[in-house]
Short mmCIF file of C-alpha atoms and ligand atoms in Angstrom, two decimals:
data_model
loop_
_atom_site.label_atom_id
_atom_site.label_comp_id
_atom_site.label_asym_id
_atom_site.label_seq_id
_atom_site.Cartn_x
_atom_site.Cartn_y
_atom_site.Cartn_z
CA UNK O 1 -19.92 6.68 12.58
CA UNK O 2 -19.22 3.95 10.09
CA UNK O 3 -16.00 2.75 9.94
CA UNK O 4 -14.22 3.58 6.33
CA UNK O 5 -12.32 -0.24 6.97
CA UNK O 6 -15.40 -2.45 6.36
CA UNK O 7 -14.91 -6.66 6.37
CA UNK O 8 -16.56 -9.60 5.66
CA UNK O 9 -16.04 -13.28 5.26
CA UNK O 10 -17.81 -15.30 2.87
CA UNK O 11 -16.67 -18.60 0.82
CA UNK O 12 -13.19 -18.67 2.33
CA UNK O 13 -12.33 -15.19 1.46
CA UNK O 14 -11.74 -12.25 3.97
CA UNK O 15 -12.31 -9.40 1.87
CA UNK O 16 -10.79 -5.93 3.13
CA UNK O 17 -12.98 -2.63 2.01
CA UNK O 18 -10.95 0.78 2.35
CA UNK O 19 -14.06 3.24 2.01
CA UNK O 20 -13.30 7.24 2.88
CA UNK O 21 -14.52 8.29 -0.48
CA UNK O 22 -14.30 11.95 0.10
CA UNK O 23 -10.56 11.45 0.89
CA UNK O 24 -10.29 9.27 -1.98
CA UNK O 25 -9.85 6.42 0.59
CA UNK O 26 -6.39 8.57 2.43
CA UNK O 27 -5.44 6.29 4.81
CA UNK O 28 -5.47 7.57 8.90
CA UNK O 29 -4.09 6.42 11.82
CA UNK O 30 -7.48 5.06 12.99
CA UNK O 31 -7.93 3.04 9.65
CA UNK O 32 -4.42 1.98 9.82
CA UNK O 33 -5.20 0.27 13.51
CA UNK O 34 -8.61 -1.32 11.62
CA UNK O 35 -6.45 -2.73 8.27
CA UNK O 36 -3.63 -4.00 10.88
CA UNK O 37 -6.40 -5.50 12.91
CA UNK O 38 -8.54 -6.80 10.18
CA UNK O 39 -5.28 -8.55 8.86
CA UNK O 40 -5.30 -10.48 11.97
CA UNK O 41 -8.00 -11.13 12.49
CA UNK O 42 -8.42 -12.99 8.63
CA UNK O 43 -4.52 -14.59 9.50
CA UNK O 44 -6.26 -16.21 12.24
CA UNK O 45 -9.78 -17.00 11.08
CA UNK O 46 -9.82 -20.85 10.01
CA UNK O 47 -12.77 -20.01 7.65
CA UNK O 48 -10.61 -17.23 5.94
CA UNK O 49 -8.75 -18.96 3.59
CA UNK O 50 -7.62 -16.13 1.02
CA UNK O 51 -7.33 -11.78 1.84
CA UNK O 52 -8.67 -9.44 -0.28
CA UNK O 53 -7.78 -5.88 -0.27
CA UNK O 54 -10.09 -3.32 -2.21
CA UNK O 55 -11.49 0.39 -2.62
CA UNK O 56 -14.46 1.13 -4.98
CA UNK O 57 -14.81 0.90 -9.00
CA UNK O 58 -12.36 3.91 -9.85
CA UNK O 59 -10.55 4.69 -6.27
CA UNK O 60 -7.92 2.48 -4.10
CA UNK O 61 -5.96 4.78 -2.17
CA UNK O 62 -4.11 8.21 -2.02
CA UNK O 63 -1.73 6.71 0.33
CA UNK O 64 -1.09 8.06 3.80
CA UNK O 65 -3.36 11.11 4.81
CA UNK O 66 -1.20 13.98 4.29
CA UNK O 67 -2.78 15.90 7.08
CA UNK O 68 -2.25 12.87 9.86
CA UNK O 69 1.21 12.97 8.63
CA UNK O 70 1.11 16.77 9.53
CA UNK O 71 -0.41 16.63 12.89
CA UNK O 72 0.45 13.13 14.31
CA UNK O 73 3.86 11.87 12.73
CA UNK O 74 3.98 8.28 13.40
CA UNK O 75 7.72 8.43 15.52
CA UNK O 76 7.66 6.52 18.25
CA UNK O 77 9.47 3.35 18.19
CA UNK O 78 7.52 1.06 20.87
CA UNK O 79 4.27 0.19 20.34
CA UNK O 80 5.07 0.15 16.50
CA UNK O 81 3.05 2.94 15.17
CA UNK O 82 0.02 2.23 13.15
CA UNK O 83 1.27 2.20 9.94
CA UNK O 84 3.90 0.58 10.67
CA UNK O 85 2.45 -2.20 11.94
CA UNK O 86 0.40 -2.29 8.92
CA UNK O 87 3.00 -2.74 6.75
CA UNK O 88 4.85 -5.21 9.29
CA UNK O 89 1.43 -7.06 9.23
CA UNK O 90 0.55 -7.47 5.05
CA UNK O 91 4.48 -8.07 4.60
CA UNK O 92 4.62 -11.47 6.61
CA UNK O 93 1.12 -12.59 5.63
CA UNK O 94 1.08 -16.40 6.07
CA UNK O 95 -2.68 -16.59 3.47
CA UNK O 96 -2.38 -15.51 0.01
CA UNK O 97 -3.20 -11.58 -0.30
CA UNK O 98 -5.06 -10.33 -3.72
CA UNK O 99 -5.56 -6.53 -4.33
CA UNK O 100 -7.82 -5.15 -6.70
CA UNK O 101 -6.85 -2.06 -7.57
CA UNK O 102 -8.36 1.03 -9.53
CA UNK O 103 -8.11 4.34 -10.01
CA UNK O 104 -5.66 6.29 -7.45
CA UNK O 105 -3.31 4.20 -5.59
CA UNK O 106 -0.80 5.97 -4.42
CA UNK O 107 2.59 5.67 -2.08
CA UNK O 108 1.03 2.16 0.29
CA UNK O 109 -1.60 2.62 -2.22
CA UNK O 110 1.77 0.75 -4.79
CA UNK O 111 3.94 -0.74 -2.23
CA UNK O 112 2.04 -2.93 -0.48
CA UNK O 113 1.06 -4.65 -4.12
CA UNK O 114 4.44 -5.24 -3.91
CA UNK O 115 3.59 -8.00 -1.27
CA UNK O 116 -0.11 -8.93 -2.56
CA UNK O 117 0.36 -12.57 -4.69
CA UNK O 118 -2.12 -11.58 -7.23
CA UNK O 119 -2.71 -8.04 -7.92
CA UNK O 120 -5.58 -7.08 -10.18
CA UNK O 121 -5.87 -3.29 -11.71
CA UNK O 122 -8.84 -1.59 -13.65
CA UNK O 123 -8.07 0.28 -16.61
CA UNK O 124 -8.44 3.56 -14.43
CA UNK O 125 -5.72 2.95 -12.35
CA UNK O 126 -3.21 4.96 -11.25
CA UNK O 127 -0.20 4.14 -9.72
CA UNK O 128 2.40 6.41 -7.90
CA UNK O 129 5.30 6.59 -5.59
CA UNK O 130 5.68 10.21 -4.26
CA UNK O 131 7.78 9.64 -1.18
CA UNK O 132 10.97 11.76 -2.56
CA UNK O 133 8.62 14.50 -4.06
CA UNK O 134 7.41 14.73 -0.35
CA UNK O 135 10.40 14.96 0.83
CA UNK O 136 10.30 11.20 2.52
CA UNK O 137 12.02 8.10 1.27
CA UNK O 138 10.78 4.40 0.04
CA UNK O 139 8.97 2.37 2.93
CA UNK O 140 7.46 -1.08 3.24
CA UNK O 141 10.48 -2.30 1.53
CA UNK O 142 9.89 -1.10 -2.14
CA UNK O 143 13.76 0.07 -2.34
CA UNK O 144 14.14 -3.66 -2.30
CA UNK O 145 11.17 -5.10 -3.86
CA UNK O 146 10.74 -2.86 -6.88
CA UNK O 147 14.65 -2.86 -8.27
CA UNK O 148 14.29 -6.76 -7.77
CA UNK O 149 10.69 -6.98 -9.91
CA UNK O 150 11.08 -4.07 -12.14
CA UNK O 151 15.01 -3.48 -12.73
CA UNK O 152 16.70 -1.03 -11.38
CA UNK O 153 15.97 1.56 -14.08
CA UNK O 154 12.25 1.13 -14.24
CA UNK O 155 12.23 1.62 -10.24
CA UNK O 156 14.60 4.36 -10.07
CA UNK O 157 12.58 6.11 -12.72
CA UNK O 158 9.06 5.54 -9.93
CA UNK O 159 11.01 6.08 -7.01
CA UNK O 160 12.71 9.37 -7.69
CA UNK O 161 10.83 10.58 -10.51
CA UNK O 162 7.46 9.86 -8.67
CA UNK O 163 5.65 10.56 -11.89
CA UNK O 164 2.18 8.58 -11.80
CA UNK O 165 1.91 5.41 -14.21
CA UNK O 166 -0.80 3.69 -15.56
CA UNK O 167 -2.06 -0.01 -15.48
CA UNK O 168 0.02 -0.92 -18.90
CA UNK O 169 3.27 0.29 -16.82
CA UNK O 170 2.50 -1.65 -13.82
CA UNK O 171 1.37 -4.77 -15.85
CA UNK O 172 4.65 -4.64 -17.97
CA UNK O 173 6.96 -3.83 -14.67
CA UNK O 174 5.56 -6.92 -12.93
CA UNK O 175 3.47 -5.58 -10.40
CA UNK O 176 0.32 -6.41 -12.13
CA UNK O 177 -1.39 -9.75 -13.57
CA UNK O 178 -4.12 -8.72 -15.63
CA UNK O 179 -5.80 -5.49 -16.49
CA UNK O 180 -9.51 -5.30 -16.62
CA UNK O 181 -12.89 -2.67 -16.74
CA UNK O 182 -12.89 -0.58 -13.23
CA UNK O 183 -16.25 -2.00 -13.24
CA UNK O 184 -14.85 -5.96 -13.29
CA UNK O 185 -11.66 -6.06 -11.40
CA UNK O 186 -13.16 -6.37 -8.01
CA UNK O 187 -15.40 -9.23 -9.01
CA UNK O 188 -12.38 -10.88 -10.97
CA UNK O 189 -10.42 -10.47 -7.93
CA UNK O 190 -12.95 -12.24 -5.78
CA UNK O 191 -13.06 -15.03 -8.37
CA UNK O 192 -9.62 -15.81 -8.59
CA UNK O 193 -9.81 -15.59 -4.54
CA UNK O 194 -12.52 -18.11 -4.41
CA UNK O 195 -10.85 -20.65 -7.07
CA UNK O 196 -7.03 -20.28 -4.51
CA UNK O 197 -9.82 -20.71 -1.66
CA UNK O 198 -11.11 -24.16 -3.12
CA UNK O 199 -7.85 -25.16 -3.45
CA UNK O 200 -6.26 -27.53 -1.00
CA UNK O 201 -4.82 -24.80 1.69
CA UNK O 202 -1.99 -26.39 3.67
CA UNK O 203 -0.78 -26.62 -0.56
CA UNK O 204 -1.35 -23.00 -1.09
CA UNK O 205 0.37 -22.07 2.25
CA UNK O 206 2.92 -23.90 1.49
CA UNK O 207 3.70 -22.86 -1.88
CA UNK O 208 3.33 -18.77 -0.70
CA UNK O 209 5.89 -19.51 2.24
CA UNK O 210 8.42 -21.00 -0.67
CA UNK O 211 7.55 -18.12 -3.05
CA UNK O 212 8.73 -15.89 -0.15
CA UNK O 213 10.99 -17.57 2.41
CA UNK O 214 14.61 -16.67 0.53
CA UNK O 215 13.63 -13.05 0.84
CA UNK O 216 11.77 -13.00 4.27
CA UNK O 217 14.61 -11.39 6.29
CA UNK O 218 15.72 -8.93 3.69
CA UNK O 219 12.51 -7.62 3.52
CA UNK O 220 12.57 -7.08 7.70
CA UNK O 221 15.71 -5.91 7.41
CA UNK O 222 14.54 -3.20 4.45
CA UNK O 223 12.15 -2.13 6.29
CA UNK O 224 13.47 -1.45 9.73
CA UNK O 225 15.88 0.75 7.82
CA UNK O 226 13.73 2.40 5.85
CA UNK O 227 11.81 3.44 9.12
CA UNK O 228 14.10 4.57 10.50
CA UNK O 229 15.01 6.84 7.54
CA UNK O 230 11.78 7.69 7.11
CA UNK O 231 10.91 8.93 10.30
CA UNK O 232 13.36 11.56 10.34
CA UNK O 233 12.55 12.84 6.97
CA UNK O 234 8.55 13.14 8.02
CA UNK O 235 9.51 16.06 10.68
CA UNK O 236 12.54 17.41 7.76
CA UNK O 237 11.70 20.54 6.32
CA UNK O 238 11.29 19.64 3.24
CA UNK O 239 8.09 16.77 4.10
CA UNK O 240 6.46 20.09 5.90
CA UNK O 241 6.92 22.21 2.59
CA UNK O 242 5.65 19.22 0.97
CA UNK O 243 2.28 18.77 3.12
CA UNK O 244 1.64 22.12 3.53
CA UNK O 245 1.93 22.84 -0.36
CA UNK O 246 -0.70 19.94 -0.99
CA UNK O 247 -3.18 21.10 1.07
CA UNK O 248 -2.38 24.75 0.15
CA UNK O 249 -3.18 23.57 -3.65
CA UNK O 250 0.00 24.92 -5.15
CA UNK O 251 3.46 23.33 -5.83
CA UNK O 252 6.21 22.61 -3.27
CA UNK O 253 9.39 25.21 -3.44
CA UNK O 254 12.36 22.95 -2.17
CA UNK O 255 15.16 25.75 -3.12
CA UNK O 256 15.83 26.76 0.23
CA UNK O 257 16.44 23.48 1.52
CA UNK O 258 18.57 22.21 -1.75
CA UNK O 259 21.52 24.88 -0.76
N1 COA Z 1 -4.20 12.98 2.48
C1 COA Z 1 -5.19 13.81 2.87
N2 COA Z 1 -6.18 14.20 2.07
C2 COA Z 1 -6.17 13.74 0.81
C3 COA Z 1 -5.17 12.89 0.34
C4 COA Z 1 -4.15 12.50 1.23
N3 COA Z 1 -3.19 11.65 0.88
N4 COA Z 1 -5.41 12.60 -0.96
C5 COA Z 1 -6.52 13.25 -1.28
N5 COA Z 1 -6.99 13.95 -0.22
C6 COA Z 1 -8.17 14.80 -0.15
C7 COA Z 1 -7.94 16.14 -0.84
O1 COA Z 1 -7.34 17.05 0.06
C8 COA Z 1 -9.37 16.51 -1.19
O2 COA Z 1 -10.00 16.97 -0.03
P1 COA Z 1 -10.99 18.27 -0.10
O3 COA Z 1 -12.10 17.82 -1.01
O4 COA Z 1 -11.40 18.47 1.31
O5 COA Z 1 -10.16 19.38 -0.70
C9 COA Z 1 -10.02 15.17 -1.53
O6 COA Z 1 -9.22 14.17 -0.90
C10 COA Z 1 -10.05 14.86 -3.01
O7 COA Z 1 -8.71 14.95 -3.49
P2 COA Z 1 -8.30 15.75 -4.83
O8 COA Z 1 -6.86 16.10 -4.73
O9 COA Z 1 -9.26 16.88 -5.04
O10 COA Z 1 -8.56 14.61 -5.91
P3 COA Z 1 -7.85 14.43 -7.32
O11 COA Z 1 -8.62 13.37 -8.03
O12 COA Z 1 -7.67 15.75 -8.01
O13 COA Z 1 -6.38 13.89 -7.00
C11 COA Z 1 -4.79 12.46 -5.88
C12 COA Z 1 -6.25 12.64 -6.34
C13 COA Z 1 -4.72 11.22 -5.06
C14 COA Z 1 -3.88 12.35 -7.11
C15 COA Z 1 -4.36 13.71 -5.08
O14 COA Z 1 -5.37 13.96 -4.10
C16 COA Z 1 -3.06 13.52 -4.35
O15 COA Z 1 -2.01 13.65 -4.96
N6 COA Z 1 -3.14 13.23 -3.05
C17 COA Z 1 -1.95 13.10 -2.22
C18 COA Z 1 -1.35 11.73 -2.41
C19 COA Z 1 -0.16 11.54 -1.51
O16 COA Z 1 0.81 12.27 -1.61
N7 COA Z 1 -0.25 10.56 -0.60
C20 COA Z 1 0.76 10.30 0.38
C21 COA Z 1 1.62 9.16 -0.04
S1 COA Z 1 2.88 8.83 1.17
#
């Protein structure tokens, strides 16, 4: 079977495919193992000199599969669970990290933009953080990283809300840097990767660690909270209400739990 994480390197840029069309690229267990490891693998590549994370023309991600959330809750704490290391892996990226982003991308699908240094969206796109509307809470530190980028208004509104928001949202709440056809952004992205990649790299490296040193350890710290938080909501009643009512096609009914 062909793996829905496909890579390649070419002109200094490691370029990350997530390709599970049918699932509109839901992210597994399995392909969180394959991003985590294809992360690596570009961190430690001396011809990879930028990342690139995409989907296809019209489809990033729908976030965590809803059904691996269901019948394999990532709990234990050592090894790190796949996701987790995921996020523990794009969050302390030494290379620059570009996403190009269209269509769905929802729950990691937003956050981890929120650690990407240029993040590129088609008009298509479709943004979303649905982690209280599942019952969950905010991971790879967007309770920090959003309030700091977008105010705390703008975030609050995403984060409890969860309402979807377009590219024109994103763009004006900072997580964005230019909007373009669903049909362009890719190939922008791998421009803009290829000009960073012709640019001296111990400069570039440099300049990303100083962009991100001052909030390095806060961001470790979010995040091992959030975990922890958000493990025990995955096996709360209200996540199972949550996942079952997705895949049951109708809406969630929280009452019972909101006594
Ligand atoms: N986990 C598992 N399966 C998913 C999924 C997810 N996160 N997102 C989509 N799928 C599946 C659907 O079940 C459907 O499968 P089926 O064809 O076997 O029924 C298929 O992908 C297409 O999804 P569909 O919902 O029909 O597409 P859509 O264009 O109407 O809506 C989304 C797209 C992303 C808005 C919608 O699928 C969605 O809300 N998904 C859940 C997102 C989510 O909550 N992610 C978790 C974040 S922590």
């Amino acid at each position: 079977m062909t793996s829905p994480i496909l890579t390649e390197c070419k002109e200094g840029v490691f370029r990350i495919e997530i390709c599970r069309p049918d699932k509109k690229n839901a992210l597994t267990t399995a392909m969180y193992t394959a991003l985590a490891d294809a992360l690596d693998l570009a961190e430690q590549d001396a011809a990879a000199r930028v990342i690139v994370i995409h989907g296809q023309p019209g489809m990033f991600t729908a976030g965590n599969d809803l059904g691996d959330f269901l019948a394999n809750p990532p709990l234990q704490d050592e090894p790190p669970p796949p996701v987790f290391r995921f996020l523990n892996t794009f969050s302390t990226l030494k290379k620059p990290f570009i996403a190009a982003v269209s269509g769905v991308a929802v729950g990691v699908g937003t956050t981890l933009l929120l650690h990407c240094d240029l993040v590129y969206a088609g008009a298509s796109a479709r943004f979303q953080l649905p982690f209280v509307s599942l019952g969950l809470c905010p991971e790879a530190a967007s309770s920090l990283l959003l309030p700091a980028l977008a105010g705390h208004a703008r975030a609050a509104e995403m984060l409890l809300l969860c309402e979807p928001f377009d590219a024109a949202k994103a763009r004006e709440a900072g997580l964005v840097n230019a909007i373009l056809p669903d049909e362009d952004v890719i190939e922008h992205a791998m421009t803009q990767a290829r000009k960073l990649a012709a640019l001296p790299t111990a400069s570039v490296k440099l300049t990303k660690q100083m962009l991100k040193s001052a909030q390095q350890e806060l961001i470790a710290k979010t995040m091992q909270t959030e975990v922890k938080h958000f493990k025990e909501r995955l096996v709360s009643p209200e996540a199972k209400e949550a996942f079952a009512a997705f895949f049951d096609k109708r809406k969630p009914d929280f009452s019972p739990f909101n006594q």
